[in-house]
PDB file of C-alpha atoms in Angstrom:
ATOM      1  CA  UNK W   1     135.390 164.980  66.780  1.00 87.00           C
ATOM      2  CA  UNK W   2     132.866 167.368  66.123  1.00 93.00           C
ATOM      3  CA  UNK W   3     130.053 166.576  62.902  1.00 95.00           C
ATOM      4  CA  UNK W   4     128.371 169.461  61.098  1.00 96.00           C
ATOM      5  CA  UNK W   5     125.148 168.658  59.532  1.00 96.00           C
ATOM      6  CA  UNK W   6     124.171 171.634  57.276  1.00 94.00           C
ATOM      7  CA  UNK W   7     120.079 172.512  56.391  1.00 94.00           C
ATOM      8  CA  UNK W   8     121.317 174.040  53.609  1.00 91.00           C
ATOM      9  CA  UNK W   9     117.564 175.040  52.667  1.00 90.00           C
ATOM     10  CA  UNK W  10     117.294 176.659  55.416  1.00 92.00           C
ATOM     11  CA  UNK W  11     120.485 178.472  56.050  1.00 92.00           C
ATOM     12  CA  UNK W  12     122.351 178.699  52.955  1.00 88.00           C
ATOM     13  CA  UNK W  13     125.525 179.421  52.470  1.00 85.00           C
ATOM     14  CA  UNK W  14     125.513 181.863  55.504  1.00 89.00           C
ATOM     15  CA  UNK W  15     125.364 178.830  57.756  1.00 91.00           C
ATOM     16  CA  UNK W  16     128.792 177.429  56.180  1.00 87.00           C
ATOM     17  CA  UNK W  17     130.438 180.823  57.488  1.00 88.00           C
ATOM     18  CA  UNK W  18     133.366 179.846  59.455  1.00 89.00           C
ATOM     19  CA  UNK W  19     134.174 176.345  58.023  1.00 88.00           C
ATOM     20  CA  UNK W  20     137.547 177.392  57.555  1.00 84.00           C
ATOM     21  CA  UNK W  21     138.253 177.250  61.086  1.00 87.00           C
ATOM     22  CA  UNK W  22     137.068 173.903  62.035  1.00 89.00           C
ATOM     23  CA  UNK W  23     139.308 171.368  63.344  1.00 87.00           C
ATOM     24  CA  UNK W  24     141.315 168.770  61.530  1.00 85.00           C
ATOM     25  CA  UNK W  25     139.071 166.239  62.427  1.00 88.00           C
ATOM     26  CA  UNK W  26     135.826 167.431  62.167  1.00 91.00           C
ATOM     27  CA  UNK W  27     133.653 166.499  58.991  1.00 92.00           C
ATOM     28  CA  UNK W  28     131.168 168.556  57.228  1.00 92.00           C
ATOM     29  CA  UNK W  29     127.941 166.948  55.992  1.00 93.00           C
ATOM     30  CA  UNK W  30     125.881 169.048  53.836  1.00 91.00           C
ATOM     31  CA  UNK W  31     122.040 168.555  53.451  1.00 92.00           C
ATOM     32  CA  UNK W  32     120.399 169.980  50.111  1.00 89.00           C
ATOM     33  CA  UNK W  33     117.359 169.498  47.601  1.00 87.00           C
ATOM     34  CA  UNK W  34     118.027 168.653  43.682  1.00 80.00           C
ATOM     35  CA  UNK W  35     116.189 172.134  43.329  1.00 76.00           C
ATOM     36  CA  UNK W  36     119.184 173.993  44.855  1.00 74.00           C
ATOM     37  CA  UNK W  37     121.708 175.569  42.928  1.00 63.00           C
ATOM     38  CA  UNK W  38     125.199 174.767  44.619  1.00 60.00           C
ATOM     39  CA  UNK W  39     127.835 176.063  42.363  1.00 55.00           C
ATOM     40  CA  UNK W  40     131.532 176.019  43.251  1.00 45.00           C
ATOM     41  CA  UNK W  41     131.577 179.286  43.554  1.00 49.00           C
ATOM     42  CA  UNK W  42     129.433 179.108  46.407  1.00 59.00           C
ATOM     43  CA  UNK W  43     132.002 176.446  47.794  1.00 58.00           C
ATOM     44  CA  UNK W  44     135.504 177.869  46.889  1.00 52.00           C
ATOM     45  CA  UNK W  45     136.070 179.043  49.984  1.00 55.00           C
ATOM     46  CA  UNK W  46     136.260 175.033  51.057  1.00 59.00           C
ATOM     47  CA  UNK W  47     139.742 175.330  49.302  1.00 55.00           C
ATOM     48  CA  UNK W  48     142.025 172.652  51.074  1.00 60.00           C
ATOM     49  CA  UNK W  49     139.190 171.612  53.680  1.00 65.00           C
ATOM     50  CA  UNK W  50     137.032 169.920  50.301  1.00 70.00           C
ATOM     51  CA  UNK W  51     138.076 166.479  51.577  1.00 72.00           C
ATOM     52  CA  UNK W  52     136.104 166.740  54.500  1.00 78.00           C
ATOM     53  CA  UNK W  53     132.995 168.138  52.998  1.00 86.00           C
ATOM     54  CA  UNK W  54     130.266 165.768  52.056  1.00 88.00           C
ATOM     55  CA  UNK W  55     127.157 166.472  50.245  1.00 87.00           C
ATOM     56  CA  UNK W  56     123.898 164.472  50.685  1.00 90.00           C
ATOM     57  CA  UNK W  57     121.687 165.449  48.027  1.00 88.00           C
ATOM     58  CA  UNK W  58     117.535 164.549  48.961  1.00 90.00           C
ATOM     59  CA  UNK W  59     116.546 161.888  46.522  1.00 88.00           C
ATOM     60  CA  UNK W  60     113.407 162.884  46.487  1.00 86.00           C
ATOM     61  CA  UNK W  61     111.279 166.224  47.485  1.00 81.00           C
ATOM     62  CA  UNK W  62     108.301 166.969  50.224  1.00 84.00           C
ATOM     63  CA  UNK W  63     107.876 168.929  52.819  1.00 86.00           C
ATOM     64  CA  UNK W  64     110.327 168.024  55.398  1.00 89.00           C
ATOM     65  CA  UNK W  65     112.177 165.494  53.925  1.00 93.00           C
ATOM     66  CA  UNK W  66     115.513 166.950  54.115  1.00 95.00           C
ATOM     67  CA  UNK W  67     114.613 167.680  58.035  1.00 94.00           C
ATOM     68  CA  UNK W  68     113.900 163.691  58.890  1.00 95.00           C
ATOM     69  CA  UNK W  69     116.999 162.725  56.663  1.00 96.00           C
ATOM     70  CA  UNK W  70     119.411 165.026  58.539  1.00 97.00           C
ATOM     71  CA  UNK W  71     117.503 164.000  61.705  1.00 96.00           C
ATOM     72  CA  UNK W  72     118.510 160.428  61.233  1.00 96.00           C
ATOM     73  CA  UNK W  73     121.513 160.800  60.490  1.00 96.00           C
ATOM     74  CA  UNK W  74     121.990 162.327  63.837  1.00 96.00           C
ATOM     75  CA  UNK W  75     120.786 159.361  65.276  1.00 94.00           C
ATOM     76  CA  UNK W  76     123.055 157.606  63.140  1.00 94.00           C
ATOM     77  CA  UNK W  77     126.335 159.389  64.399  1.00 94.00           C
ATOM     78  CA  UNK W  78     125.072 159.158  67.823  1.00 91.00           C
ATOM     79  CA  UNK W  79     125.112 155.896  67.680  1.00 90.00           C
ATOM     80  CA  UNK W  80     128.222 155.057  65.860  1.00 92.00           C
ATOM     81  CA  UNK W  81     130.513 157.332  67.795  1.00 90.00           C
ATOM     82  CA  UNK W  82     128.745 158.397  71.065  1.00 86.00           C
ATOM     83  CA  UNK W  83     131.430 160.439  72.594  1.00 85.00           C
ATOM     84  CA  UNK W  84     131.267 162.906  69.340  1.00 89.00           C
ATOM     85  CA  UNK W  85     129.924 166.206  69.473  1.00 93.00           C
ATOM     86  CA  UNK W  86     127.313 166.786  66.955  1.00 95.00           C
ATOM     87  CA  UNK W  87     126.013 170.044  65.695  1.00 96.00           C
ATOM     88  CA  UNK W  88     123.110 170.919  63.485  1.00 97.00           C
ATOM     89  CA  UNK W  89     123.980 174.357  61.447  1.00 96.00           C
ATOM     90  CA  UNK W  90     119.661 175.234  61.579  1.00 96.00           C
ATOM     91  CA  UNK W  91     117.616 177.848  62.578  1.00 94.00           C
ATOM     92  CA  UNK W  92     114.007 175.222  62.122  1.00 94.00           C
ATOM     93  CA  UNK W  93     112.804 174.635  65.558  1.00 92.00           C
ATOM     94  CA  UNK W  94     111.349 171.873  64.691  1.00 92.00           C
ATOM     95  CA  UNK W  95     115.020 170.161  65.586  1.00 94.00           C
ATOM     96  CA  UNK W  96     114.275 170.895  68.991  1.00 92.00           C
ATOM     97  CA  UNK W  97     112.844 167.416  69.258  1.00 92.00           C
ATOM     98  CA  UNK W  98     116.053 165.887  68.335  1.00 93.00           C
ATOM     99  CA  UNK W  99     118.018 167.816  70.687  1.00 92.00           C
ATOM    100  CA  UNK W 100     115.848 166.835  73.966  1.00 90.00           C
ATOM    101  CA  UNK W 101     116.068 162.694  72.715  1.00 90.00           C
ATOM    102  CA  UNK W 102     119.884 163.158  72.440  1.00 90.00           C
ATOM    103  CA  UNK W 103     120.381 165.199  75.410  1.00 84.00           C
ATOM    104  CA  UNK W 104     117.595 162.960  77.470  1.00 85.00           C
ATOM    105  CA  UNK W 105     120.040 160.051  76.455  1.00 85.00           C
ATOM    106  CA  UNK W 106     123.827 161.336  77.051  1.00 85.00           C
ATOM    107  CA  UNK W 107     124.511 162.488  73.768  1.00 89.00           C
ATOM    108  CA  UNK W 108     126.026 165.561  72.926  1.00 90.00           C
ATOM    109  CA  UNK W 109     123.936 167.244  70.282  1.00 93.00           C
ATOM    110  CA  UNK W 110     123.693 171.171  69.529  1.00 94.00           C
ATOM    111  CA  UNK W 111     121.605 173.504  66.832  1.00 95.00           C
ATOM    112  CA  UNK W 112     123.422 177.014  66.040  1.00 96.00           C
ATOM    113  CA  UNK W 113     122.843 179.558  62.925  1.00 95.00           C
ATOM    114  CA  UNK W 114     126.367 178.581  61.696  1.00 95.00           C
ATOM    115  CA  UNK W 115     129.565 176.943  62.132  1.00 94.00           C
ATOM    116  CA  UNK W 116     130.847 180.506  62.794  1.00 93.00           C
ATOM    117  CA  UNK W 117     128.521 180.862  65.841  1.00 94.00           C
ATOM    118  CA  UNK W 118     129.156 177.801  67.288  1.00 93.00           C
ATOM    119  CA  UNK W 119     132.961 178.214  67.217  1.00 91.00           C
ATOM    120  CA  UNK W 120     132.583 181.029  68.706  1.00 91.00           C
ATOM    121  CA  UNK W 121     130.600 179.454  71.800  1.00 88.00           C
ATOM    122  CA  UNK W 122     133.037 177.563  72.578  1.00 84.00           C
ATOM    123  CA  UNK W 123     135.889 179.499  72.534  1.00 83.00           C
ATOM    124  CA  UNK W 124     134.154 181.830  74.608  1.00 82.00           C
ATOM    125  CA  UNK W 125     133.312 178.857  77.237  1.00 73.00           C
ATOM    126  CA  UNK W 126     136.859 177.726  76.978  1.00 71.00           C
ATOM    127  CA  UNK W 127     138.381 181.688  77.443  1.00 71.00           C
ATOM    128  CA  UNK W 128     135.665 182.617  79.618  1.00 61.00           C
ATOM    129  CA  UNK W 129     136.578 180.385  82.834  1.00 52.00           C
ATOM    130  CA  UNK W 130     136.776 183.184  85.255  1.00 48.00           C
ATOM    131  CA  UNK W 131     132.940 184.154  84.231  1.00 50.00           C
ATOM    132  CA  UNK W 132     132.108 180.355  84.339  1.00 50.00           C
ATOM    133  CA  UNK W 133     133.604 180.479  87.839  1.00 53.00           C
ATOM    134  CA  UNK W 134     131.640 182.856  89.220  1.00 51.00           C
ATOM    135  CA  UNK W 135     128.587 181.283  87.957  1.00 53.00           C
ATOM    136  CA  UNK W 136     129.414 178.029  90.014  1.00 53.00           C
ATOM    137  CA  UNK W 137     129.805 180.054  92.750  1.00 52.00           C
ATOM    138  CA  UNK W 138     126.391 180.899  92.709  1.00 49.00           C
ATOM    139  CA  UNK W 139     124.405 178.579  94.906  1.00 44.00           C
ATOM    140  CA  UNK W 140     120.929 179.730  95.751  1.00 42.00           C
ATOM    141  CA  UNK W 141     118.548 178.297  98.336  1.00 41.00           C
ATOM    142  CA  UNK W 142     115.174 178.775  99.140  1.00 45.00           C
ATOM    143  CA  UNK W 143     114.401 179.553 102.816  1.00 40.00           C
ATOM    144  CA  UNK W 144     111.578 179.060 104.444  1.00 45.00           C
ATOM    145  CA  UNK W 145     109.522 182.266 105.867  1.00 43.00           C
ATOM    146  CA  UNK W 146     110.848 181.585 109.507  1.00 42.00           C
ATOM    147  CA  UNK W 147     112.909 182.891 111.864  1.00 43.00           C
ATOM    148  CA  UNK W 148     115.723 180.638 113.537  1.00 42.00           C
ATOM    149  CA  UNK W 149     117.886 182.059 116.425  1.00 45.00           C
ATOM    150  CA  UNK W 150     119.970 180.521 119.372  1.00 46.00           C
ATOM    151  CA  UNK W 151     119.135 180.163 122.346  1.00 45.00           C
ATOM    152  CA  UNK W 152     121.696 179.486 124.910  1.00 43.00           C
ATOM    153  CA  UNK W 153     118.729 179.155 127.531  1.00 44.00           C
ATOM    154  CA  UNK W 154     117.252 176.287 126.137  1.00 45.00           C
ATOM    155  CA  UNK W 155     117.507 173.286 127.710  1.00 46.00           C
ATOM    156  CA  UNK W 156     118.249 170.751 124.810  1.00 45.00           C
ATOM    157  CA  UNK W 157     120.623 173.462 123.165  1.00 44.00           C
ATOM    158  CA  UNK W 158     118.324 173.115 119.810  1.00 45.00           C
ATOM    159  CA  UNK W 159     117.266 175.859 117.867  1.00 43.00           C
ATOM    160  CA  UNK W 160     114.269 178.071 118.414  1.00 41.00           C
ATOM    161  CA  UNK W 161     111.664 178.603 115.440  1.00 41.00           C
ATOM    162  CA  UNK W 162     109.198 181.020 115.351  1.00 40.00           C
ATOM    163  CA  UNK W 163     106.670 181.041 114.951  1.00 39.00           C
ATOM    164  CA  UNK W 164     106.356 177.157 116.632  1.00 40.00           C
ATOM    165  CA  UNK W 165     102.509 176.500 115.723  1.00 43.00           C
ATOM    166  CA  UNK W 166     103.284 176.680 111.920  1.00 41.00           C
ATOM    167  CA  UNK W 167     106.341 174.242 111.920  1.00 41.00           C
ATOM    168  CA  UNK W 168     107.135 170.443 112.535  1.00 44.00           C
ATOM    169  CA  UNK W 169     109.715 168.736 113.599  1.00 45.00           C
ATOM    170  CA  UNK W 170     110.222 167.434 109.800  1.00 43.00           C
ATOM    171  CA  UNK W 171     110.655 171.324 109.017  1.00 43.00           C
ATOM    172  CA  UNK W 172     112.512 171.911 111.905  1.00 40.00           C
ATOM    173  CA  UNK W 173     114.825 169.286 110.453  1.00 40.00           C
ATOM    174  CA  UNK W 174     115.264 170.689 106.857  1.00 42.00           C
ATOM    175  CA  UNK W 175     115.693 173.939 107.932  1.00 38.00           C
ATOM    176  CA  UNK W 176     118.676 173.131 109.782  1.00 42.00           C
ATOM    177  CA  UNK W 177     120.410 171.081 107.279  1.00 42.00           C
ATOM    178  CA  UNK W 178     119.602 173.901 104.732  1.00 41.00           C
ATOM    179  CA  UNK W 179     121.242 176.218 107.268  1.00 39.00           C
ATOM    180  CA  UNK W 180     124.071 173.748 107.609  1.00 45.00           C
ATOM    181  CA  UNK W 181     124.105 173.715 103.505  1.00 47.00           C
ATOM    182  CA  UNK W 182     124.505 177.497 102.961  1.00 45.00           C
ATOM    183  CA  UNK W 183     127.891 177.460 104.789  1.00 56.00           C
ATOM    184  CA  UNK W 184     129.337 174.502 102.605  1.00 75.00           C
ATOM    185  CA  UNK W 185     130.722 175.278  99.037  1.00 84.00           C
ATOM    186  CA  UNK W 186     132.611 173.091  96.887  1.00 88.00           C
ATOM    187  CA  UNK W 187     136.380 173.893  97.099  1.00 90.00           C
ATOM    188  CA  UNK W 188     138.322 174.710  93.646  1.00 88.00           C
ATOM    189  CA  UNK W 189     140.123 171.435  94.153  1.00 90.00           C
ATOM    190  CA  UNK W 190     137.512 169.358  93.765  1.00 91.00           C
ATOM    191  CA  UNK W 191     135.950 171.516  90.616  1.00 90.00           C
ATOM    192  CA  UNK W 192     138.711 170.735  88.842  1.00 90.00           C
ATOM    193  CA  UNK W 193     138.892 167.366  89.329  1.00 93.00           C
ATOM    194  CA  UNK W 194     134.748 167.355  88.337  1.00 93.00           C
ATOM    195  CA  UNK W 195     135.513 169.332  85.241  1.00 91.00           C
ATOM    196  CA  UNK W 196     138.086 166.744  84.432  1.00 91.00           C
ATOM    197  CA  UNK W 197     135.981 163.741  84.927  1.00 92.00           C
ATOM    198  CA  UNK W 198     133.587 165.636  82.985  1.00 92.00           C
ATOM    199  CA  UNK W 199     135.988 167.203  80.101  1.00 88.00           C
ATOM    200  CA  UNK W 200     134.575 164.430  77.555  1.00 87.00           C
ATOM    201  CA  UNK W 201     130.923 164.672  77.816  1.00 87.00           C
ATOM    202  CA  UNK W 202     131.506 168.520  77.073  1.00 83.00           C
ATOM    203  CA  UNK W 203     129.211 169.787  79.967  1.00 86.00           C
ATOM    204  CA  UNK W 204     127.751 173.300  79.861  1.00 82.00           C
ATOM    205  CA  UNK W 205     128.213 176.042  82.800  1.00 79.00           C
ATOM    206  CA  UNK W 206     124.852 175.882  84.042  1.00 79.00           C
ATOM    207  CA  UNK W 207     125.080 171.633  84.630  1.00 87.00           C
ATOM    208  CA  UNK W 208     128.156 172.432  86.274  1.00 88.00           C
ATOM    209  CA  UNK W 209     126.279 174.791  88.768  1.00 86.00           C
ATOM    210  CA  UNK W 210     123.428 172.005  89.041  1.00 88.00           C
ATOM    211  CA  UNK W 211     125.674 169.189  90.172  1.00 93.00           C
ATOM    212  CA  UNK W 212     127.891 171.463  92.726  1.00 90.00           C
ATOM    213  CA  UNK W 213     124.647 171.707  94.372  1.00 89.00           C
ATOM    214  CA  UNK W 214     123.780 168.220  93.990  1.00 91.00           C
ATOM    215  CA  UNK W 215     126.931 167.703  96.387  1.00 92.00           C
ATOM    216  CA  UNK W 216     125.085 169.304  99.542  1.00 90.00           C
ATOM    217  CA  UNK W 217     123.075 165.732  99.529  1.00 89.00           C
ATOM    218  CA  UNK W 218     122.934 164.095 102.866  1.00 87.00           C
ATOM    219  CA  UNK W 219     123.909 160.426 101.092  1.00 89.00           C
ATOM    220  CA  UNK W 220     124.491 158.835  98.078  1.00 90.00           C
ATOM    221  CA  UNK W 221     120.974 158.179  97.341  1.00 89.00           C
ATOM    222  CA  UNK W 222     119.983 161.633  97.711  1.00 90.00           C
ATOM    223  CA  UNK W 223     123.137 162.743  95.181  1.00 91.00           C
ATOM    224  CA  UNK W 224     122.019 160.596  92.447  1.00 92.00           C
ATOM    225  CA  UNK W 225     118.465 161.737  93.254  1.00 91.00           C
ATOM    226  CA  UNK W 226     119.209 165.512  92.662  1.00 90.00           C
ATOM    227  CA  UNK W 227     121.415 164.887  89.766  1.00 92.00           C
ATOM    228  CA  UNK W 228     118.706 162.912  88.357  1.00 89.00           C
ATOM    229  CA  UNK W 229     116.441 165.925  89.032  1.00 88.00           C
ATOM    230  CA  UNK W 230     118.410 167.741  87.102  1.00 87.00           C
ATOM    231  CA  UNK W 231     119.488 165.939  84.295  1.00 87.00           C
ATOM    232  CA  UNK W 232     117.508 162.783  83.738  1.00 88.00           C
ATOM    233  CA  UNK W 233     118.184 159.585  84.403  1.00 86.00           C
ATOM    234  CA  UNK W 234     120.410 158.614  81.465  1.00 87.00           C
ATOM    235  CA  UNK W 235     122.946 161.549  81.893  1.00 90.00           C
ATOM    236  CA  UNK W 236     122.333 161.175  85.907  1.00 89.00           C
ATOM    237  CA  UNK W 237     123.951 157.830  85.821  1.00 90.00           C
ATOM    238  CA  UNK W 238     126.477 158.887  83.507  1.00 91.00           C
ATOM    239  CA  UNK W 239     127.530 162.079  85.864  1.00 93.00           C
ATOM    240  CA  UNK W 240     126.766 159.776  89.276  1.00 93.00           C
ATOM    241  CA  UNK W 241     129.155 157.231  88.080  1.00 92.00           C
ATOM    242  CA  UNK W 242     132.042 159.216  87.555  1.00 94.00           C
ATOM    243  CA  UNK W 243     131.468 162.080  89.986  1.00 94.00           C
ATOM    244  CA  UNK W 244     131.042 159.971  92.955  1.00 93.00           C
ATOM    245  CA  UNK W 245     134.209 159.687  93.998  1.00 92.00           C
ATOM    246  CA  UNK W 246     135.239 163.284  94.447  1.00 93.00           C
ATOM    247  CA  UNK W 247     131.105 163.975  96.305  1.00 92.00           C
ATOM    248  CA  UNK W 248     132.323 161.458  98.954  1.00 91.00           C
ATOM    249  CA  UNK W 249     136.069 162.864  99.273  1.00 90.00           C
ATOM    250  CA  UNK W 250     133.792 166.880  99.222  1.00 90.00           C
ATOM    251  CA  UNK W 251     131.474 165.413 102.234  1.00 87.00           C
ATOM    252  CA  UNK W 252     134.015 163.037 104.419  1.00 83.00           C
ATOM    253  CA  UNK W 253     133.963 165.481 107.006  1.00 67.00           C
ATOM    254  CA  UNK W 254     130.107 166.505 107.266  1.00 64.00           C
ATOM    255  CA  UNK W 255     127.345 163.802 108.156  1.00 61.00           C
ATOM    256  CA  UNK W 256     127.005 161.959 105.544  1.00 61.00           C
ATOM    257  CA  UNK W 257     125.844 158.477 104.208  1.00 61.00           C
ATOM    258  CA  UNK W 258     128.832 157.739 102.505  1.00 65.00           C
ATOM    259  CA  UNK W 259     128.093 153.775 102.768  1.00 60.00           C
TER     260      UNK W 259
END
């Protein structure tokens, strides 16, 4: 269930563009002063979608009333239906706020121009999976300004790094499992089965890249570690919990702490 919350001072009518298209179950909420002139003309396009329309007119006036009204009433939704995706039709920054407390806390909160735009994000995420692929694919990692090479000579078979006098053992030791790392990707299979666990909380590309690299950790600890890097600790949990499962099926074969 999605919930629209309209700044109607600040967008207008040109923020309601694409209402028509919204799901049966999503509700519209819209946020005006007594000063505004909304007219039914400015509405008629509502036609049989009026039922789900709501208007929340500011009893009283100052500057920024409307935005802490609508921004509680996030916090309202948030907490009355957490799994509901909640977008604020805006183009004040000053929302930003609110989107960093919901996202810091596992809620899934979003500011776009207009209903129209944000439709359109996300049927371009959900016909755009071959592009989103490729993005997972890409898994970058910084290497270290040394050389490592085999040498068949040496006597404890180990690697040779050059130059020696400017690396411990401790680096000696990352750099290998960061070799090791850059020949491990995570299959389709278990993408898919991530994506699934996933489907509810609505996850964008870019997380989706973040946690596929989060499953190159060397145990459990270090998984929830990364993710919490990532993420936060709220969301980390929430991704740990039900990810975990497919990062220990993705590393039963390599050496790691699956305890």
């Amino acid at each position: 269930m999605t919930y629209y919350l309209i700044d109607f001072e600040n967008v207008g009518c040109e923020g309601m563009k694409g209402i028509e298209s919204i799901a049966d179950s999503d509700v519209v909420i819209i946020f005006y002063n007594a000063s505004s002139k909304i007219f039914i003309k400015d509405i008629i396009t509502f036609k049989n979608i009026i039922d789900r329309v709501q208007f929340q007119m500011m009893r009283h006036a100052g500057p920024n009333y409307l935005d802490f009204y609508l921004s509680a009433t996030v916090g309202m939704l948030a907490k009355s239906d957490p799994e509901a995706c909640i977008v604020m039709i805006s183009k004040d920054k000053g929302y930003n706020s609110v989107l960093d407390f919901c996202n810091d806390n596992g809620f899934n909160c979003s500011k776009f121009p207009s209903i129209e735009t944000h439709i359109s994000y996300i049927n371009f995420r959900q016909n755009k999976e071959s592009v989103a692929e490729i993005e997972e694919n890409e898994i970058s990692v910084d290497m270290p300004s040394v050389t490592v090479t085999d040498d068949e000579n040496n006597d404890k078979g180990n690697e040779v790094l050059t130059p020696e006098d400017t690396t411990s053992n401790a680096d000696i030791s990352t750099i290998n499992t960061t070799v090791n790392d850059t020949k491990r990707t995570v299959p389709e299979s278990i993408r898919k089965k991530v994506r699934a666990a996933l489907k509810k909380d609505k996850v964008e590309t870019h997380k989706y890249t973040q946690i596929y690299k989060a499953f190159l950790a060397n145990s459990k600890k270090e998984y929830l570690e990364k993710l919490t890097g990532y993420f936060g600790t709220n969301i980390a949990q929430n991704y740990y919990q039900k990810t975990l499962a497919f990062f220990r099926e993705f590393n039963s074969d390599a050496n790691v702490n699956l305890g």
